[in-house]
mmCIF file of C-alpha atoms in Angstrom:
data_model
loop_
_atom_site.group_PDB
_atom_site.id
_atom_site.type_symbol
_atom_site.label_atom_id
_atom_site.label_comp_id
_atom_site.label_asym_id
_atom_site.label_seq_id
_atom_site.Cartn_x
_atom_site.Cartn_y
_atom_site.Cartn_z
ATOM 1 C CA MET A 1 -4.408 -22.325 4.196
ATOM 2 C CA ALA A 2 -5.996 -18.885 4.049
ATOM 3 C CA ARG A 3 -8.151 -18.152 7.043
ATOM 4 C CA GLU A 4 -10.066 -15.158 8.713
ATOM 5 C CA GLY A 5 -8.738 -12.258 10.029
ATOM 6 C CA ILE A 6 -4.707 -14.408 8.746
ATOM 7 C CA LEU A 7 -3.433 -11.191 7.226
ATOM 8 C CA LEU A 8 -3.726 -7.460 8.788
ATOM 9 C CA GLY A 9 -2.476 -4.274 7.569
ATOM 10 C CA TYR A 10 -2.267 -0.365 8.995
ATOM 11 C CA GLY A 11 -1.993 1.935 6.803
ATOM 12 C CA ASN A 12 -3.548 5.330 5.384
ATOM 13 C CA PRO A 13 -7.032 5.458 4.033
ATOM 14 C CA LEU A 14 -7.649 7.554 1.213
ATOM 15 C CA LEU A 15 -10.873 7.099 -1.281
ATOM 16 C CA ASP A 16 -9.738 8.109 -4.618
ATOM 17 C CA ILE A 17 -12.162 9.877 -6.627
ATOM 18 C CA SER A 18 -11.517 9.624 -9.623
ATOM 19 C CA VAL A 19 -13.324 11.289 -12.986
ATOM 20 C CA THR A 20 -12.036 12.233 -16.673
ATOM 21 C CA GLY A 21 -11.965 15.686 -16.154
ATOM 22 C CA THR A 22 -11.019 19.016 -18.022
ATOM 23 C CA GLN A 23 -7.818 20.941 -18.703
ATOM 24 C CA GLU A 24 -10.089 23.993 -17.589
ATOM 25 C CA PHE A 25 -10.456 22.038 -14.055
ATOM 26 C CA LEU A 26 -7.098 21.210 -13.486
ATOM 27 C CA ASP A 27 -5.958 24.951 -14.271
ATOM 28 C CA LYS A 28 -8.838 26.109 -11.143
ATOM 29 C CA TYR A 29 -6.716 24.317 -8.977
ATOM 30 C CA GLY A 30 -3.807 25.126 -10.671
ATOM 31 C CA LEU A 31 -3.001 21.002 -11.406
ATOM 32 C CA GLU A 32 -0.733 19.737 -13.974
ATOM 33 C CA ARG A 33 -1.130 16.889 -16.084
ATOM 34 C CA ASP A 34 0.843 13.933 -15.485
ATOM 35 C CA ASN A 35 1.539 14.467 -12.161
ATOM 36 C CA ALA A 36 1.267 13.618 -8.614
ATOM 37 C CA ILE A 37 1.217 16.690 -5.244
ATOM 38 C CA LEU A 38 0.457 16.283 -2.006
ATOM 39 C CA ALA A 39 -3.164 18.595 -1.357
ATOM 40 C CA GLU A 40 -2.542 22.501 0.038
ATOM 41 C CA ASP A 41 -5.401 24.838 1.593
ATOM 42 C CA LYS A 42 -6.179 25.934 -2.071
ATOM 43 C CA HIS A 43 -6.603 21.867 -2.918
ATOM 44 C CA LYS A 44 -8.814 21.256 -0.216
ATOM 45 C CA PRO A 45 -12.727 22.313 -1.912
ATOM 46 C CA MET A 46 -11.746 20.557 -4.972
ATOM 47 C CA TYR A 47 -12.787 17.066 -3.823
ATOM 48 C CA LYS A 48 -16.227 17.703 -3.231
ATOM 49 C CA ASP A 49 -16.036 20.519 -6.282
ATOM 50 C CA MET A 50 -15.162 17.252 -8.382
ATOM 51 C CA VAL A 51 -18.638 15.566 -6.674
ATOM 52 C CA ASP A 52 -20.468 18.546 -7.643
ATOM 53 C CA THR A 53 -19.108 19.336 -10.810
ATOM 54 C CA PHE A 54 -18.669 16.003 -12.230
ATOM 55 C CA GLY A 55 -21.901 14.162 -10.532
ATOM 56 C CA ASP A 56 -22.385 10.581 -11.592
ATOM 57 C CA LYS A 57 -19.323 10.320 -13.599
ATOM 58 C CA VAL A 58 -17.202 10.252 -10.393
ATOM 59 C CA GLU A 59 -15.905 7.001 -9.579
ATOM 60 C CA TYR A 60 -15.149 6.072 -5.590
ATOM 61 C CA VAL A 61 -12.542 3.312 -5.175
ATOM 62 C CA PRO A 62 -11.398 2.665 -1.188
ATOM 63 C CA GLY A 63 -7.153 3.116 -1.552
ATOM 64 C CA GLY A 64 -4.158 4.253 0.068
ATOM 65 C CA ALA A 65 -1.078 2.053 -0.559
ATOM 66 C CA THR A 66 -1.219 -0.931 2.735
ATOM 67 C CA LEU A 67 -5.413 -0.890 1.391
ATOM 68 C CA ASN A 68 -4.908 -1.382 -1.779
ATOM 69 C CA ALA A 69 -2.727 -4.579 -1.238
ATOM 70 C CA ILE A 70 -4.754 -5.815 1.464
ATOM 71 C CA LYS A 71 -7.631 -5.743 -0.967
ATOM 72 C CA VAL A 72 -6.056 -7.438 -3.938
ATOM 73 C CA ALA A 73 -4.729 -10.232 -1.038
ATOM 74 C CA GLN A 74 -8.539 -10.238 -0.190
ATOM 75 C CA TRP A 75 -9.613 -10.816 -3.398
ATOM 76 C CA LEU A 76 -7.404 -13.339 -4.691
ATOM 77 C CA SER A 77 -7.562 -15.341 -1.036
ATOM 78 C CA GLY A 78 -11.529 -16.271 -1.670
ATOM 79 C CA VAL A 79 -11.724 -16.371 1.613
ATOM 80 C CA PRO A 80 -14.205 -13.890 3.839
ATOM 81 C CA ASN A 81 -12.238 -11.750 5.982
ATOM 82 C CA ALA A 82 -9.449 -13.218 5.704
ATOM 83 C CA THR A 83 -7.829 -9.322 5.673
ATOM 84 C CA THR A 84 -8.232 -6.648 8.217
ATOM 85 C CA PHE A 85 -6.932 -3.204 7.870
ATOM 86 C CA PHE A 86 -6.640 -0.508 10.837
ATOM 87 C CA GLY A 87 -6.618 2.979 9.747
ATOM 88 C CA CYS A 88 -8.342 6.724 10.773
ATOM 89 C CA ILE A 89 -11.145 8.068 8.964
ATOM 90 C CA ASN A 90 -14.519 10.744 9.567
ATOM 91 C CA LYS A 91 -17.356 10.051 9.425
ATOM 92 C CA ASP A 92 -18.626 11.903 7.104
ATOM 93 C CA GLU A 93 -19.682 11.627 3.746
ATOM 94 C CA PHE A 94 -16.413 9.986 1.914
ATOM 95 C CA GLY A 95 -15.526 7.935 5.444
ATOM 96 C CA LYS A 96 -18.959 6.432 4.744
ATOM 97 C CA ILE A 97 -18.481 5.349 0.828
ATOM 98 C CA MET A 98 -14.896 4.304 1.830
ATOM 99 C CA GLU A 99 -16.343 2.014 4.564
ATOM 100 C CA ASN A 100 -19.089 0.830 2.202
ATOM 101 C CA LYS A 101 -16.520 0.115 -0.667
ATOM 102 C CA ALA A 102 -13.499 -1.825 1.694
ATOM 103 C CA ARG A 103 -16.374 -4.001 3.559
ATOM 104 C CA GLU A 104 -17.855 -4.552 -0.378
ATOM 105 C CA ALA A 105 -14.429 -5.956 -1.225
ATOM 106 C CA GLY A 106 -14.393 -8.439 1.679
ATOM 107 C CA VAL A 107 -12.116 -6.712 4.200
ATOM 108 C CA ASN A 108 -12.951 -6.973 8.102
ATOM 109 C CA THR A 109 -12.131 -2.706 8.239
ATOM 110 C CA LYS A 110 -11.451 -1.602 12.024
ATOM 111 C CA PHE A 111 -11.397 2.071 11.797
ATOM 112 C CA GLN A 112 -10.512 4.678 14.015
ATOM 113 C CA TYR A 113 -12.645 7.811 13.751
ATOM 114 C CA THR A 114 -11.836 11.646 13.827
ATOM 115 C CA ASP A 115 -13.737 14.646 14.004
ATOM 116 C CA LYS A 116 -10.276 17.080 13.261
ATOM 117 C CA GLU A 117 -9.999 16.289 9.488
ATOM 118 C CA PRO A 118 -12.149 14.976 7.047
ATOM 119 C CA THR A 119 -11.565 11.306 5.482
ATOM 120 C CA GLY A 120 -8.345 11.230 3.489
ATOM 121 C CA THR A 121 -9.337 11.667 -0.092
ATOM 122 C CA TYR A 122 -7.259 10.803 -3.714
ATOM 123 C CA ALA A 123 -7.915 13.411 -6.404
ATOM 124 C CA VAL A 124 -7.692 11.546 -9.642
ATOM 125 C CA ILE A 125 -8.095 13.544 -12.851
ATOM 126 C CA VAL A 126 -8.008 11.873 -16.391
ATOM 127 C CA THR A 127 -7.399 14.520 -19.097
ATOM 128 C CA GLU A 128 -6.882 12.429 -22.549
ATOM 129 C CA LYS A 129 -4.364 9.939 -21.174
ATOM 130 C CA TYR A 130 -2.994 11.811 -18.587
ATOM 131 C CA ARG A 131 -3.455 11.381 -14.730
ATOM 132 C CA SER A 132 -3.389 14.603 -12.212
ATOM 133 C CA MET A 133 -3.351 13.045 -8.949
ATOM 134 C CA CYS A 134 -3.635 15.054 -5.745
ATOM 135 C CA ALA A 135 -3.667 13.490 -1.998
ATOM 136 C CA ASN A 136 -5.376 14.911 1.121
ATOM 137 C CA LEU A 137 -4.100 12.791 3.848
ATOM 138 C CA ALA A 138 -6.519 14.473 6.624
ATOM 139 C CA ALA A 139 -7.922 12.146 8.880
ATOM 140 C CA ALA A 140 -5.115 9.793 8.005
ATOM 141 C CA ASN A 141 -2.522 11.293 9.761
ATOM 142 C CA CYS A 142 -4.711 11.481 12.619
ATOM 143 C CA PHE A 143 -4.215 7.378 13.415
ATOM 144 C CA THR A 144 -3.283 6.717 17.363
ATOM 145 C CA GLU A 145 -1.773 3.754 19.007
ATOM 146 C CA GLU A 146 -4.660 3.627 21.368
ATOM 147 C CA HIS A 147 -6.705 2.182 18.719
ATOM 148 C CA LEU A 148 -4.468 -1.242 19.828
ATOM 149 C CA GLU A 149 -5.620 -0.488 23.021
ATOM 150 C CA THR A 150 -9.040 -1.915 22.891
ATOM 151 C CA PRO A 151 -9.363 -5.406 23.350
ATOM 152 C CA GLU A 152 -11.195 -6.283 20.213
ATOM 153 C CA ASN A 153 -8.323 -4.537 18.544
ATOM 154 C CA TRP A 154 -5.586 -5.882 20.144
ATOM 155 C CA LYS A 155 -7.222 -9.395 19.773
ATOM 156 C CA LEU A 156 -7.487 -9.003 15.939
ATOM 157 C CA VAL A 157 -3.607 -8.314 15.656
ATOM 158 C CA GLU A 158 -2.852 -11.653 17.917
ATOM 159 C CA LYS A 159 -5.276 -13.356 15.609
ATOM 160 C CA ALA A 160 -3.494 -12.677 12.259
ATOM 161 C CA GLN A 161 -0.318 -14.708 11.337
ATOM 162 C CA TYR A 162 0.710 -12.463 8.401
ATOM 163 C CA TYR A 163 0.986 -8.474 8.733
ATOM 164 C CA TYR A 164 2.094 -6.203 5.965
ATOM 165 C CA ILE A 165 2.575 -2.034 6.826
ATOM 166 C CA ALA A 166 3.425 0.236 4.171
ATOM 167 C CA GLY A 167 6.059 3.010 4.686
ATOM 168 C CA PHE A 168 4.217 5.218 4.703
ATOM 169 C CA PRO A 169 2.508 5.018 8.209
ATOM 170 C CA LEU A 170 5.778 5.885 9.465
ATOM 171 C CA THR A 171 4.884 9.814 8.916
ATOM 172 C CA VAL A 172 1.814 8.934 11.029
ATOM 173 C CA SER A 173 2.492 6.500 14.180
ATOM 174 C CA PRO A 174 5.600 4.989 13.817
ATOM 175 C CA SER A 175 5.003 3.646 17.435
ATOM 176 C CA THR A 176 1.785 1.720 15.698
ATOM 177 C CA VAL A 177 3.907 -0.032 13.159
ATOM 178 C CA ILE A 178 6.543 -0.975 15.624
ATOM 179 C CA ARG A 179 4.085 -2.124 18.176
ATOM 180 C CA ILE A 180 2.790 -4.316 15.724
ATOM 181 C CA ALA A 181 6.130 -5.262 14.363
ATOM 182 C CA LYS A 182 7.287 -6.593 18.274
ATOM 183 C CA HIS A 183 4.559 -8.613 18.294
ATOM 184 C CA ALA A 184 4.747 -10.331 15.100
ATOM 185 C CA GLN A 185 8.497 -11.261 15.903
ATOM 186 C CA ALA A 186 8.091 -12.369 19.663
ATOM 187 C CA SER A 187 5.064 -14.617 18.719
ATOM 188 C CA GLY A 188 7.084 -16.542 15.574
ATOM 189 C CA LYS A 189 4.595 -14.515 12.889
ATOM 190 C CA VAL A 190 6.094 -12.784 9.942
ATOM 191 C CA PHE A 191 6.017 -9.019 9.473
ATOM 192 C CA THR A 192 6.413 -7.665 6.066
ATOM 193 C CA MET A 193 6.369 -3.828 5.035
ATOM 194 C CA ASN A 194 7.339 -1.417 2.114
ATOM 195 C CA LEU A 195 10.167 1.030 1.080
ATOM 196 C CA SER A 196 6.964 2.862 -0.456
ATOM 197 C CA ALA A 197 8.512 6.399 -1.198
ATOM 198 C CA PRO A 198 11.847 7.301 -1.908
ATOM 199 C CA PHE A 199 11.264 10.452 0.585
ATOM 200 C CA LEU A 200 10.296 8.104 3.221
ATOM 201 C CA CYS A 201 13.675 6.395 2.567
ATOM 202 C CA GLN A 202 15.288 10.026 2.793
ATOM 203 C CA PHE A 203 13.430 11.902 5.699
ATOM 204 C CA PHE A 204 12.127 9.279 7.839
ATOM 205 C CA LYS A 205 15.188 7.060 7.750
ATOM 206 C CA GLU A 206 14.980 6.969 11.367
ATOM 207 C CA PRO A 207 11.770 5.173 12.216
ATOM 208 C CA MET A 208 12.527 3.182 9.671
ATOM 209 C CA LEU A 209 15.977 2.002 10.513
ATOM 210 C CA LYS A 210 13.861 1.036 13.927
ATOM 211 C CA THR A 211 11.615 -0.689 12.527
ATOM 212 C CA LEU A 212 13.728 -3.443 9.927
ATOM 213 C CA PRO A 213 15.145 -5.410 12.398
ATOM 214 C CA TYR A 214 11.552 -6.725 12.759
ATOM 215 C CA VAL A 215 10.903 -6.582 9.145
ATOM 216 C CA ASP A 216 11.218 -10.527 7.570
ATOM 217 C CA ILE A 217 9.968 -8.912 4.078
ATOM 218 C CA LEU A 218 10.758 -6.285 2.993
ATOM 219 C CA PHE A 219 8.807 -4.841 -0.555
ATOM 220 C CA GLY A 220 10.110 -2.072 -2.773
ATOM 221 C CA ASN A 221 11.037 -0.654 -6.459
ATOM 222 C CA GLU A 222 13.879 -0.016 -7.927
ATOM 223 C CA THR A 223 14.113 4.047 -7.113
ATOM 224 C CA GLU A 224 13.314 3.661 -3.604
ATOM 225 C CA ALA A 225 15.739 0.799 -3.313
ATOM 226 C CA GLU A 226 18.463 3.221 -4.789
ATOM 227 C CA THR A 227 17.827 6.021 -2.607
ATOM 228 C CA PHE A 228 18.104 3.604 0.749
ATOM 229 C CA ALA A 229 21.270 2.752 -0.422
ATOM 230 C CA LYS A 230 22.365 6.150 -1.084
ATOM 231 C CA GLU A 231 21.024 7.136 2.520
ATOM 232 C CA ASN A 232 22.690 4.265 4.017
ATOM 233 C CA ASN A 233 26.318 4.429 2.303
ATOM 234 C CA PHE A 234 25.947 1.149 0.436
ATOM 235 C CA GLY A 235 28.547 2.460 -1.824
ATOM 236 C CA THR A 236 26.289 0.877 -4.995
ATOM 237 C CA THR A 237 23.638 0.956 -7.275
ATOM 238 C CA ASN A 238 23.287 -2.539 -8.591
ATOM 239 C CA ILE A 239 20.026 -3.511 -7.703
ATOM 240 C CA ALA A 240 21.022 -6.967 -6.530
ATOM 241 C CA GLU A 241 23.542 -6.137 -4.658
ATOM 242 C CA ILE A 242 21.143 -3.518 -2.410
ATOM 243 C CA ALA A 243 18.827 -6.030 -2.341
ATOM 244 C CA LEU A 244 21.167 -8.385 -0.594
ATOM 245 C CA LYS A 245 22.711 -5.718 1.905
ATOM 246 C CA ILE A 246 19.059 -4.749 2.995
ATOM 247 C CA ALA A 247 17.996 -8.480 3.410
ATOM 248 C CA GLU A 248 21.860 -8.708 5.920
ATOM 249 C CA LEU A 249 21.201 -5.714 8.097
ATOM 250 C CA PRO A 250 20.674 -6.671 11.744
ATOM 251 C CA LYS A 251 17.751 -8.644 12.440
ATOM 252 C CA GLU A 252 15.760 -9.109 16.071
ATOM 253 C CA ASP A 253 15.273 -12.565 15.451
ATOM 254 C CA ASN A 254 17.460 -15.467 13.736
ATOM 255 C CA LYS A 255 14.786 -15.999 10.576
ATOM 256 C CA PRO A 256 16.791 -14.652 7.414
ATOM 257 C CA ARG A 257 14.954 -11.150 5.733
ATOM 258 C CA THR A 258 13.921 -11.503 2.463
ATOM 259 C CA VAL A 259 14.160 -8.425 0.133
ATOM 260 C CA VAL A 260 11.995 -7.749 -3.078
ATOM 261 C CA ILE A 261 12.667 -5.091 -5.354
ATOM 262 C CA THR A 262 10.648 -4.564 -8.362
ATOM 263 C CA GLN A 263 11.837 -2.875 -11.431
ATOM 264 C CA GLY A 264 8.607 -1.982 -13.750
ATOM 265 C CA SER A 265 9.221 -3.925 -16.775
ATOM 266 C CA ASN A 266 12.434 -5.717 -15.806
ATOM 267 C CA PRO A 267 12.881 -8.638 -13.548
ATOM 268 C CA THR A 268 11.906 -9.129 -9.843
ATOM 269 C CA VAL A 269 14.981 -9.176 -7.743
ATOM 270 C CA VAL A 270 14.591 -11.445 -4.514
ATOM 271 C CA ALA A 271 17.627 -11.417 -2.047
ATOM 272 C CA LYS A 272 17.609 -14.621 0.920
ATOM 273 C CA ASP A 273 20.415 -16.450 2.541
ATOM 274 C CA GLY A 274 22.818 -14.646 0.734
ATOM 275 C CA LYS A 275 21.928 -15.298 -2.763
ATOM 276 C CA THR A 276 20.084 -13.159 -5.231
ATOM 277 C CA THR A 277 17.272 -14.633 -7.711
ATOM 278 C CA GLU A 278 15.873 -12.834 -10.740
ATOM 279 C CA TYR A 279 11.962 -13.458 -11.667
ATOM 280 C CA PRO A 280 11.179 -11.799 -15.062
ATOM 281 C CA VAL A 281 7.412 -10.297 -15.490
ATOM 282 C CA ILE A 282 4.865 -10.943 -17.445
ATOM 283 C CA PRO A 283 5.275 -8.891 -21.046
ATOM 284 C CA ILE A 284 2.659 -6.701 -22.190
ATOM 285 C CA ALA A 285 2.677 -4.102 -25.025
ATOM 286 C CA ASP A 286 2.525 -0.713 -24.618
ATOM 287 C CA LYS A 287 -1.176 -0.092 -25.947
ATOM 288 C CA ASP A 288 -2.223 -2.457 -23.333
ATOM 289 C CA ILE A 289 -0.714 -0.206 -20.536
ATOM 290 C CA ILE A 290 -3.987 1.992 -18.814
ATOM 291 C CA ASP A 291 -2.389 2.898 -15.351
ATOM 292 C CA THR A 292 0.407 1.902 -13.810
ATOM 293 C CA ASN A 293 -0.995 3.729 -10.763
ATOM 294 C CA GLY A 294 -1.279 0.799 -7.913
ATOM 295 C CA ALA A 295 0.814 -1.914 -9.922
ATOM 296 C CA GLY A 296 3.473 -2.091 -6.965
ATOM 297 C CA ASP A 297 0.571 -2.014 -4.915
ATOM 298 C CA ALA A 298 -0.881 -4.929 -6.560
ATOM 299 C CA PHE A 299 2.107 -6.990 -6.484
ATOM 300 C CA VAL A 300 2.763 -6.704 -2.692
ATOM 301 C CA GLY A 301 -1.003 -7.910 -2.814
ATOM 302 C CA GLY A 302 -0.557 -11.103 -4.894
ATOM 303 C CA PHE A 303 2.596 -12.055 -3.301
ATOM 304 C CA LEU A 304 0.781 -11.863 0.002
ATOM 305 C CA ALA A 305 -1.962 -14.230 -1.107
ATOM 306 C CA GLN A 306 0.167 -16.508 -1.514
ATOM 307 C CA LEU A 307 2.284 -16.010 1.292
ATOM 308 C CA ILE A 308 -0.834 -16.409 3.627
ATOM 309 C CA GLN A 309 -1.015 -19.862 2.139
ATOM 310 C CA GLY A 310 2.251 -21.092 2.799
ATOM 311 C CA LYS A 311 3.667 -21.003 -0.660
ATOM 312 C CA PRO A 312 7.057 -20.580 -1.743
ATOM 313 C CA VAL A 313 8.603 -17.534 -2.766
ATOM 314 C CA GLU A 314 8.571 -18.116 -6.739
ATOM 315 C CA GLU A 315 5.111 -18.948 -6.152
ATOM 316 C CA CYS A 316 4.360 -15.509 -4.428
ATOM 317 C CA VAL A 317 6.228 -13.326 -6.966
ATOM 318 C CA LYS A 318 4.422 -15.239 -9.896
ATOM 319 C CA CYS A 319 1.154 -14.281 -8.228
ATOM 320 C CA GLY A 320 2.336 -10.960 -7.639
ATOM 321 C CA ASN A 321 3.350 -10.758 -11.380
ATOM 322 C CA TYR A 322 -0.307 -12.105 -12.091
ATOM 323 C CA ALA A 323 -1.882 -8.823 -10.426
ATOM 324 C CA ALA A 324 0.543 -6.138 -11.385
ATOM 325 C CA ASN A 325 -0.001 -7.228 -14.821
ATOM 326 C CA LEU A 326 -3.719 -7.252 -14.361
ATOM 327 C CA ILE A 327 -4.295 -3.587 -12.520
ATOM 328 C CA ILE A 328 -1.822 -2.053 -15.115
ATOM 329 C CA GLN A 329 -4.633 -2.647 -17.843
ATOM 330 C CA ARG A 330 -7.406 -1.482 -15.497
ATOM 331 C CA SER A 331 -8.195 2.353 -14.291
ATOM 332 C CA GLY A 332 -7.291 2.614 -10.873
ATOM 333 C CA CYS A 333 -5.875 0.025 -8.313
ATOM 334 C CA THR A 334 -9.523 -2.288 -9.532
ATOM 335 C CA TYR A 335 -10.197 -5.887 -10.681
ATOM 336 C CA PRO A 336 -12.812 -8.443 -12.161
ATOM 337 C CA GLU A 337 -15.140 -10.156 -9.490
ATOM 338 C CA THR A 338 -13.262 -12.854 -9.755
ATOM 339 C CA PRO A 339 -9.526 -13.642 -10.621
ATOM 340 C CA ASP A 340 -8.619 -15.915 -13.123
ATOM 341 C CA TYR A 341 -5.031 -16.936 -11.429
ATOM 342 C CA LYS A 342 -3.390 -20.655 -11.761
#
């Protein structure tokens, strides 16, 4: 059964700042509709400008890939503080909003604080049906392994039975990822990770491959899986074959690795014990899709919510599909007050 502190995540916390904006505002910062970029220096004043320009129309949602998944798992678990989250923020205005909103979501946040950079932000500017997104990692990039040295924080690592880390922290503190992964493996616990983005499979291949021997469940989507296969010379673009090959990569213990690859509206592929199974997603009409951003994170959150209750893979995938289907019908990675998952 789920209990307090059973699931721990480490990731890059980003405060989603979302607004219905104007073409004029996009032009001011050289942003394009329907595009996602990393902030350059010219974009850094934009986050405060959004608040000043659009005032109370601005919505704040605590986000970043790992925290999105952890929030969804927390929501579905129904157990207060079932989840714990580590990441780095500043004690600035956006940091306070992040902390309050994440706690309201029931997540036990244990942030590391920095004054070197502002809290990480993710601007989402909607014009008509299009979204322009701009991420400024800022403080999230300042996380260090020292955070684990604090006895109360390491106790939370020890208390957890399941761990989830998106691929993005491999660019920030790979030593933290490995340390948590090694603890999980040595203690017979479950460590889960995500490929998260094609660029990670390409340019952060080394830390990713160093972590994989400790990974019990690996998530990804079809584009990430194809990039991973290409970078590691698998010689195939068949998703089921790729999933099997990843599942069979060397592991530190003798527990089989499970690989879960989502494919948008196509069936989810799960590879384990030398065989693959396909699970259809919940059909949805195009007109009902509001925002696919965060669908992958929601899927992971739903999957983990069942995993921490000891449910089989079929039930985990079913709940993942439920969460993803629900979230794409809303703006941002948000959800109603109570789940109706059955």
